[in-house]
Amino acid sequence: LPNARKTEWKAACHRELDTLRECGTFELVLRPHDRKVIKNRWVFDVKPDGRKRARLVAKGFSQIEGLDYDQIFSPVVRYETVRLILALAALEDWHISALDVRNAYLYGDLDEEIYMEQPDGFARSGKEQLVYRLHKALYGLKQAGRVWWKTLQDFLTKDMGFTRLSSDAGIFIYKMKDNEVIIAIIYVDDALFVGRDLSKVNEVKAIFMSKWDCRDLGDAKDFLRMRIRRKGKQILLDQRDYLDKVLERFDLSNARTAETPLPAGYYPAPNTEAPDAKRIKEFQVMIGSLLYLTLGTRPDIAFAVAKLAQFTSNPSPDHLKKAQYICRYLNGTRNYTLVYDGGSGGGLEGFSDSD
């Protein structure tokens, strides 16, 4: 790299290490003879504003179950629940305020004894033979997500007085003395605070931000790659930016559009030919991207995507062509938006299948 760029990236690495030291993430100790020492790597990213970001990530795949970690499951909020809360916000004219927690995983204390090598090129001068003893969860560790989740949940419920919703682990309810309700939607390190009174929403949000190093995003503009827009009493949701990236990835941005998700009367048949590794990979990536859109804001392609997803283990050329057909439909309907209209005079309607 040119010297100027090299200096920028090295500075980003040093900023990351300084942050880890300030959080008490590790201490330098002698290499243990009876414990495995895991390795690490740098992950680099350029932020939308041009900032260089370096993150030190542990190679958690080398951890040993039962020794280096136990449970690793970490719950996240469901998309359906997020949309339900946003629909309620439109009906009740609630305010939606957003934030994200910086370096969220570094706030969780580790119960296990884990050692990690110093990163290449950044070993402490004169102490190159020492290793890190990790005290805090580091990105890449198997249990990092779960440790952060437990820390966050304990703070919200025990310190702030929130009650976690039993049906969805990512929703927390806070009832104030005047019966005002604040709802917190948590997805790993992203959070929305929803309530009728903006001053009270900001009050609760400020308490949360006093505990963690957060970035205040103000009125919610996006969440889980869903763009959130407000027009009067309407809340509009779409995944336009993500959809554009999907179409660009598969070179379908300028493809001829289709009027329906699948051709009328189409029934996919199993592939009887030998598996093609290249086709399987392309098909699986495409179906995975379409499933993400289905879960978010495009229920109109749910049936078509679910039908083709049955053949991900051995797709035929026709299956791949029909997956591209769905993309062509999305290309022609990229401006479609989910609209929650709080001024329609209606409300929430529930439907049940009496199976």
CSV table of C-alpha atoms in Angstrom, one decimal:
chain,number,residue,atom,x,y,z
A,1,LEU,CA,0.0,0.0,0.0
A,2,PRO,CA,1.1,3.6,-0.4
A,3,ASN,CA,2.6,5.0,2.8
A,4,ALA,CA,-0.3,7.4,3.4
A,5,ARG,CA,-2.9,4.6,3.3
A,6,LYS,CA,-0.7,2.3,5.3
A,7,THR,CA,-0.4,5.0,8.0
A,8,GLU,CA,-4.2,5.3,8.1
A,9,TRP,CA,-4.8,1.6,8.5
A,10,LYS,CA,-2.1,1.3,11.2
A,11,ALA,CA,-3.7,4.2,13.1
A,12,ALA,CA,-7.1,2.4,12.9
A,13,CYS,CA,-5.5,-0.8,14.3
A,14,HIS,CA,-3.9,1.2,17.2
A,15,ARG,CA,-7.3,2.9,17.9
A,16,GLU,CA,-8.9,-0.6,18.2
A,17,LEU,CA,-6.2,-1.8,20.5
A,18,ASP,CA,-6.5,1.3,22.7
A,19,THR,CA,-10.2,0.7,22.9
A,20,LEU,CA,-9.7,-2.9,24.0
A,21,ARG,CA,-7.2,-1.8,26.7
A,22,GLU,CA,-9.6,0.9,28.0
A,23,CYS,CA,-12.4,-1.7,28.3
A,24,GLY,CA,-10.1,-4.0,30.2
A,25,THR,CA,-10.6,-6.7,27.5
A,26,PHE,CA,-7.3,-8.4,28.2
A,27,GLU,CA,-4.1,-8.5,30.1
A,28,LEU,CA,-0.6,-9.7,29.1
A,29,VAL,CA,0.4,-13.0,30.8
A,30,LEU,CA,2.9,-15.8,30.3
A,31,ARG,CA,1.8,-18.4,27.8
A,32,PRO,CA,0.2,-21.3,29.7
A,33,HIS,CA,1.5,-24.8,29.0
A,34,ASP,CA,-1.8,-26.6,29.7
A,35,ARG,CA,-4.2,-24.4,27.7
A,36,LYS,CA,-4.8,-23.9,24.0
A,37,VAL,CA,-4.0,-20.3,22.8
A,38,ILE,CA,-6.3,-19.2,20.0
A,39,LYS,CA,-5.2,-17.0,17.2
A,40,ASN,CA,-6.8,-13.8,15.8
A,41,ARG,CA,-7.0,-11.7,12.6
A,42,TRP,CA,-7.8,-8.1,11.6
A,43,VAL,CA,-11.0,-7.3,9.8
A,44,PHE,CA,-11.0,-4.0,7.9
A,45,ASP,CA,-13.9,-1.8,6.8
A,46,VAL,CA,-14.4,1.6,5.3
A,47,LYS,CA,-17.4,3.4,6.8
A,48,PRO,CA,-19.8,5.4,4.6
A,49,ASP,CA,-18.2,8.7,5.8
A,50,GLY,CA,-14.7,7.4,4.7
A,51,ARG,CA,-13.5,6.5,8.1
A,52,LYS,CA,-11.1,3.5,8.3
A,53,ARG,CA,-12.2,0.9,10.8
A,54,ALA,CA,-10.1,-2.1,12.0
A,55,ARG,CA,-11.5,-4.7,14.3
A,56,LEU,CA,-9.5,-7.4,16.1
A,57,VAL,CA,-11.4,-10.7,15.8
A,58,ALA,CA,-10.6,-13.9,17.6
A,59,LYS,CA,-10.5,-17.1,15.6
A,60,GLY,CA,-13.3,-18.7,17.6
A,61,PHE,CA,-13.5,-21.8,15.4
A,62,SER,CA,-10.5,-23.2,17.2
A,63,GLN,CA,-12.2,-23.0,20.6
A,64,ILE,CA,-12.9,-26.4,22.3
A,65,GLU,CA,-16.5,-27.0,23.5
A,66,GLY,CA,-16.8,-27.7,27.2
A,67,LEU,CA,-13.4,-26.1,27.9
A,68,ASP,CA,-13.4,-22.7,26.1
A,69,TYR,CA,-17.2,-22.3,26.0
A,70,ASP,CA,-20.5,-23.9,27.0
A,71,GLN,CA,-23.7,-22.3,25.8
A,72,ILE,CA,-23.6,-20.0,22.8
A,73,PHE,CA,-27.2,-19.4,21.8
A,74,SER,CA,-28.2,-15.7,21.8
A,75,PRO,CA,-31.8,-14.7,21.0
A,76,VAL,CA,-32.7,-11.8,18.7
A,77,VAL,CA,-36.0,-10.0,18.0
A,78,ARG,CA,-38.2,-11.4,15.3
A,79,TYR,CA,-38.9,-9.4,12.2
A,80,GLU,CA,-42.6,-10.0,12.6
A,81,THR,CA,-42.5,-8.4,16.1
A,82,VAL,CA,-40.6,-5.4,14.8
A,83,ARG,CA,-43.2,-4.8,12.1
A,84,LEU,CA,-46.0,-5.2,14.7
A,85,ILE,CA,-44.5,-2.6,17.0
A,86,LEU,CA,-44.0,-0.2,14.0
A,87,ALA,CA,-47.7,-0.8,13.0
A,88,LEU,CA,-48.7,0.1,16.5
A,89,ALA,CA,-46.5,3.2,16.4
A,90,ALA,CA,-48.4,4.3,13.3
A,91,LEU,CA,-51.8,3.6,14.9
A,92,GLU,CA,-51.0,5.3,18.2
A,93,ASP,CA,-48.7,8.0,16.7
A,94,TRP,CA,-45.8,6.9,18.8
A,95,HIS,CA,-42.3,8.3,18.5
A,96,ILE,CA,-39.4,6.0,17.4
A,97,SER,CA,-35.9,6.8,18.5
A,98,ALA,CA,-32.8,4.8,17.5
A,99,LEU,CA,-29.3,4.2,18.7
A,100,ASP,CA,-26.5,1.6,18.4
A,101,VAL,CA,-24.0,0.4,21.0
A,102,ARG,CA,-20.3,0.8,20.0
A,103,ASN,CA,-18.1,-2.3,20.6
A,104,ALA,CA,-21.1,-4.0,22.2
A,105,TYR,CA,-19.4,-7.4,22.7
A,106,LEU,CA,-16.6,-5.8,24.8
A,107,TYR,CA,-19.0,-5.2,27.7
A,108,GLY,CA,-19.6,-8.8,28.5
A,109,ASP,CA,-17.5,-10.5,31.2
A,110,LEU,CA,-16.1,-14.0,30.3
A,111,ASP,CA,-16.6,-16.8,32.8
A,112,GLU,CA,-14.1,-19.1,30.9
A,113,GLU,CA,-10.3,-18.9,31.0
A,114,ILE,CA,-9.3,-18.0,27.4
A,115,TYR,CA,-5.9,-17.1,26.0
A,116,MET,CA,-5.2,-15.4,22.7
A,117,GLU,CA,-2.0,-14.5,20.9
A,118,GLN,CA,-0.9,-10.9,20.4
A,119,PRO,CA,-1.8,-9.7,16.9
A,120,ASP,CA,0.9,-9.9,14.2
A,121,GLY,CA,2.8,-6.7,13.9
A,122,PHE,CA,1.4,-5.2,17.1
A,123,ALA,CA,3.0,-7.2,19.8
A,124,ARG,CA,4.1,-5.2,22.9
A,125,SER,CA,7.8,-4.3,22.5
A,126,GLY,CA,10.0,-6.5,24.8
A,127,LYS,CA,7.0,-8.7,25.6
A,128,GLU,CA,6.5,-10.5,22.4
A,129,GLN,CA,6.5,-13.9,24.2
A,130,LEU,CA,3.5,-13.0,26.3
A,131,VAL,CA,-0.2,-13.7,25.3
A,132,TYR,CA,-3.5,-12.1,26.1
A,133,ARG,CA,-5.7,-13.5,28.9
A,134,LEU,CA,-9.2,-12.4,27.8
A,135,HIS,CA,-11.5,-11.0,30.5
A,136,LYS,CA,-14.1,-9.5,28.2
A,137,ALA,CA,-15.9,-11.1,25.2
A,138,LEU,CA,-14.1,-10.4,21.9
A,139,TYR,CA,-15.7,-10.5,18.5
A,140,GLY,CA,-15.3,-13.9,17.0
A,141,LEU,CA,-15.5,-15.9,20.2
A,142,LYS,CA,-18.2,-18.5,20.2
A,143,GLN,CA,-19.9,-17.2,23.3
A,144,ALA,CA,-19.4,-13.5,22.6
A,145,GLY,CA,-23.1,-12.9,21.5
A,146,ARG,CA,-24.5,-14.7,24.4
A,147,VAL,CA,-22.3,-12.9,27.0
A,148,TRP,CA,-23.3,-9.5,25.6
A,149,TRP,CA,-27.0,-10.5,25.6
A,150,LYS,CA,-26.9,-11.6,29.2
A,151,THR,CA,-25.2,-8.4,30.2
A,152,LEU,CA,-27.7,-6.3,28.3
A,153,GLN,CA,-30.7,-8.2,29.6
A,154,ASP,CA,-29.5,-7.9,33.3
A,155,PHE,CA,-29.0,-4.1,32.9
A,156,LEU,CA,-32.4,-3.5,31.3
A,157,THR,CA,-34.4,-5.7,33.7
A,158,LYS,CA,-32.5,-5.3,37.0
A,159,ASP,CA,-31.2,-1.8,36.8
A,160,MET,CA,-33.7,0.0,34.6
A,161,GLY,CA,-36.8,-1.8,35.5
A,162,PHE,CA,-37.8,-3.2,32.1
A,163,THR,CA,-39.8,-6.4,31.8
A,164,ARG,CA,-38.8,-8.8,29.0
A,165,LEU,CA,-41.6,-10.0,26.8
A,166,SER,CA,-41.9,-13.8,27.3
A,167,SER,CA,-43.0,-14.4,23.6
A,168,ASP,CA,-40.1,-12.5,22.1
A,169,ALA,CA,-36.7,-12.1,23.9
A,170,GLY,CA,-35.9,-8.9,22.0
A,171,ILE,CA,-38.8,-6.8,23.3
A,172,PHE,CA,-38.6,-5.0,26.7
A,173,ILE,CA,-41.5,-3.1,28.3
A,174,TYR,CA,-41.1,-0.2,30.7
A,175,LYS,CA,-44.1,1.1,32.6
A,176,MET,CA,-43.6,4.5,34.2
A,177,LYS,CA,-45.5,5.8,37.3
A,178,ASP,CA,-48.1,7.6,35.2
A,179,ASN,CA,-48.8,4.4,33.3
A,180,GLU,CA,-46.9,5.7,30.3
A,181,VAL,CA,-45.3,2.8,28.4
A,182,ILE,CA,-41.9,2.7,26.7
A,183,ILE,CA,-41.0,-0.2,24.4
A,184,ALA,CA,-37.4,-1.1,23.7
A,185,ILE,CA,-36.6,-3.2,20.6
A,186,ILE,CA,-33.2,-4.8,20.8
A,187,TYR,CA,-31.3,-6.6,18.0
A,188,VAL,CA,-27.7,-7.3,19.2
A,189,ASP,CA,-26.3,-3.8,19.4
A,190,ASP,CA,-29.1,-1.9,17.6
A,191,ALA,CA,-32.0,-0.6,19.6
A,192,LEU,CA,-35.3,1.3,19.0
A,193,PHE,CA,-37.1,3.1,21.9
A,194,VAL,CA,-40.8,3.6,21.2
A,195,GLY,CA,-43.4,5.6,23.1
A,196,ARG,CA,-46.1,8.3,23.0
A,197,ASP,CA,-44.2,11.0,24.9
A,198,LEU,CA,-41.0,12.0,23.1
A,199,SER,CA,-39.5,13.6,26.3
A,200,LYS,CA,-40.0,10.4,28.3
A,201,VAL,CA,-38.6,8.3,25.4
A,202,ASN,CA,-35.5,10.4,25.4
A,203,GLU,CA,-35.3,10.2,29.2
A,204,VAL,CA,-35.2,6.4,29.2
A,205,LYS,CA,-32.9,6.4,26.2
A,206,ALA,CA,-30.5,8.7,28.0
A,207,ILE,CA,-30.3,6.3,31.0
A,208,PHE,CA,-29.5,3.5,28.6
A,209,MET,CA,-26.8,5.6,26.9
A,210,SER,CA,-25.2,6.5,30.2
A,211,LYS,CA,-24.3,2.9,30.8
A,212,TRP,CA,-22.9,2.1,27.3
A,213,ASP,CA,-20.9,4.0,24.7
A,214,CYS,CA,-23.6,4.6,22.2
A,215,ARG,CA,-24.2,6.5,19.0
A,216,ASP,CA,-27.5,8.5,19.2
A,217,LEU,CA,-29.3,8.1,15.8
A,218,GLY,CA,-32.2,10.3,16.7
A,219,ASP,CA,-35.5,9.5,14.9
A,220,ALA,CA,-35.3,6.0,13.4
A,221,LYS,CA,-34.4,6.1,9.7
A,222,ASP,CA,-33.5,2.4,9.3
A,223,PHE,CA,-33.4,-0.8,11.4
A,224,LEU,CA,-32.2,-4.3,10.3
A,225,ARG,CA,-31.7,-2.9,6.8
A,226,MET,CA,-35.3,-1.7,6.6
A,227,ARG,CA,-35.6,1.9,5.7
A,228,ILE,CA,-38.2,3.7,8.0
A,229,ARG,CA,-40.0,6.8,6.7
A,230,ARG,CA,-42.8,8.8,8.2
A,231,LYS,CA,-45.4,10.7,6.2
A,232,GLY,CA,-47.9,12.2,8.5
A,233,LYS,CA,-49.6,9.3,10.3
A,234,GLN,CA,-48.1,6.8,7.8
A,235,ILE,CA,-45.0,4.6,8.5
A,236,LEU,CA,-43.4,3.2,5.3
A,237,LEU,CA,-41.0,0.3,5.3
A,238,ASP,CA,-38.8,-0.9,2.5
A,239,GLN,CA,-35.4,-2.6,1.8
A,240,ARG,CA,-34.6,-0.6,-1.4
A,241,ASP,CA,-30.8,-0.3,-0.7
A,242,TYR,CA,-30.4,-4.0,0.1
A,243,LEU,CA,-32.5,-5.0,-2.9
A,244,ASP,CA,-30.3,-2.8,-5.2
A,245,LYS,CA,-27.2,-4.6,-3.8
A,246,VAL,CA,-28.8,-8.0,-4.4
A,247,LEU,CA,-29.7,-7.2,-8.0
A,248,GLU,CA,-26.2,-5.7,-8.6
A,249,ARG,CA,-24.5,-8.8,-7.1
A,250,PHE,CA,-26.3,-11.1,-9.6
A,251,ASP,CA,-25.9,-8.7,-12.5
A,252,LEU,CA,-29.7,-8.2,-12.8
A,253,SER,CA,-30.0,-4.5,-12.2
A,254,ASN,CA,-30.8,-3.8,-15.8
A,255,ALA,CA,-32.6,-7.1,-16.5
A,256,ARG,CA,-36.0,-7.2,-18.2
A,257,THR,CA,-38.7,-7.0,-15.6
A,258,ALA,CA,-41.3,-9.7,-14.8
A,259,GLU,CA,-45.0,-9.0,-13.8
A,260,THR,CA,-45.3,-11.8,-11.3
A,261,PRO,CA,-42.9,-13.6,-8.9
A,262,LEU,CA,-43.2,-16.8,-10.9
A,263,PRO,CA,-44.9,-17.7,-14.2
A,264,ALA,CA,-48.5,-18.7,-13.9
A,265,GLY,CA,-49.0,-22.5,-13.6
A,266,TYR,CA,-45.3,-23.1,-12.9
A,267,TYR,CA,-44.6,-26.2,-10.7
A,268,PRO,CA,-40.9,-26.9,-10.0
A,269,ALA,CA,-39.7,-30.5,-10.4
A,270,PRO,CA,-36.8,-32.2,-8.6
A,271,ASN,CA,-33.4,-32.2,-10.4
A,272,THR,CA,-32.4,-35.7,-11.5
A,273,GLU,CA,-29.0,-34.7,-12.8
A,274,ALA,CA,-25.7,-34.8,-10.9
A,275,PRO,CA,-25.2,-31.9,-8.5
A,276,ASP,CA,-23.3,-28.9,-10.0
A,277,ALA,CA,-21.2,-27.2,-7.2
A,278,LYS,CA,-21.0,-23.8,-8.9
A,279,ARG,CA,-24.8,-23.8,-9.6
A,280,ILE,CA,-25.6,-24.9,-6.0
A,281,LYS,CA,-23.5,-22.1,-4.6
A,282,GLU,CA,-25.1,-19.4,-6.8
A,283,PHE,CA,-28.6,-20.7,-6.2
A,284,GLN,CA,-28.2,-20.9,-2.4
A,285,VAL,CA,-26.8,-17.3,-2.2
A,286,MET,CA,-29.6,-16.0,-4.3
A,287,ILE,CA,-32.3,-17.8,-2.4
A,288,GLY,CA,-30.7,-16.7,0.9
A,289,SER,CA,-30.9,-13.1,-0.2
A,290,LEU,CA,-34.5,-13.4,-1.4
A,291,LEU,CA,-35.4,-15.0,2.0
A,292,TYR,CA,-34.0,-12.0,3.8
A,293,LEU,CA,-36.2,-9.7,1.7
A,294,THR,CA,-39.2,-11.9,2.3
A,295,LEU,CA,-38.7,-11.8,6.1
A,296,GLY,CA,-38.3,-8.0,6.0
A,297,THR,CA,-40.6,-6.1,3.7
A,298,ARG,CA,-41.5,-8.3,0.7
A,299,PRO,CA,-44.2,-10.8,1.7
A,300,ASP,CA,-45.4,-10.8,-2.0
A,301,ILE,CA,-42.5,-13.1,-3.0
A,302,ALA,CA,-42.9,-15.5,0.1
A,303,PHE,CA,-44.6,-18.3,-1.8
A,304,ALA,CA,-42.3,-18.2,-4.8
A,305,VAL,CA,-39.1,-18.2,-2.7
A,306,ALA,CA,-40.3,-20.9,-0.3
A,307,LYS,CA,-41.2,-23.1,-3.3
A,308,LEU,CA,-37.8,-22.8,-4.8
A,309,ALA,CA,-36.0,-23.1,-1.5
A,310,GLN,CA,-37.0,-26.8,-1.4
A,311,PHE,CA,-34.4,-27.5,-4.0
A,312,THR,CA,-31.3,-25.8,-2.6
A,313,SER,CA,-29.4,-29.1,-2.2
A,314,ASN,CA,-29.4,-29.8,-6.0
A,315,PRO,CA,-31.0,-27.1,-8.1
A,316,SER,CA,-31.5,-27.5,-11.8
A,317,PRO,CA,-30.8,-24.9,-14.4
A,318,ASP,CA,-34.5,-24.2,-14.5
A,319,HIS,CA,-34.6,-23.6,-10.7
A,320,LEU,CA,-31.8,-21.1,-11.1
A,321,LYS,CA,-33.6,-19.4,-14.0
A,322,LYS,CA,-36.8,-19.1,-11.9
A,323,ALA,CA,-34.8,-17.6,-9.0
A,324,GLN,CA,-33.6,-15.0,-11.5
A,325,TYR,CA,-37.2,-14.6,-12.6
A,326,ILE,CA,-38.1,-13.5,-9.0
A,327,CYS,CA,-35.2,-11.0,-9.1
A,328,ARG,CA,-36.6,-9.6,-12.4
A,329,TYR,CA,-40.0,-9.2,-10.7
A,330,LEU,CA,-38.3,-7.4,-7.8
A,331,ASN,CA,-36.4,-5.2,-10.3
A,332,GLY,CA,-39.8,-4.0,-11.7
A,333,THR,CA,-41.3,-3.5,-8.2
A,334,ARG,CA,-38.3,-2.0,-6.4
A,335,ASN,CA,-40.4,0.9,-5.2
A,336,TYR,CA,-43.0,-1.3,-3.5
A,337,THR,CA,-43.3,-0.3,0.2
A,338,LEU,CA,-45.1,-1.6,3.2
A,339,VAL,CA,-47.4,1.1,4.4
A,340,TYR,CA,-48.9,1.3,7.9
A,341,ASP,CA,-51.5,4.0,7.8
A,342,GLY,CA,-52.4,5.3,11.3
A,343,GLY,CA,-54.9,7.7,9.8
A,344,SER,CA,-57.0,5.1,8.0
A,345,GLY,CA,-59.5,4.8,10.9
A,346,GLY,CA,-58.8,1.1,11.2
A,347,GLY,CA,-56.8,-0.9,13.6
A,348,LEU,CA,-55.0,-4.2,14.0
A,349,GLU,CA,-56.9,-7.2,12.4
A,350,GLY,CA,-55.9,-10.8,13.4
A,351,PHE,CA,-56.6,-13.9,11.4
A,352,SER,CA,-56.3,-17.5,12.4
A,353,ASP,CA,-56.4,-20.9,10.7
A,354,SER,CA,-58.7,-23.3,12.4
A,355,ASP,CA,-56.7,-26.3,11.4
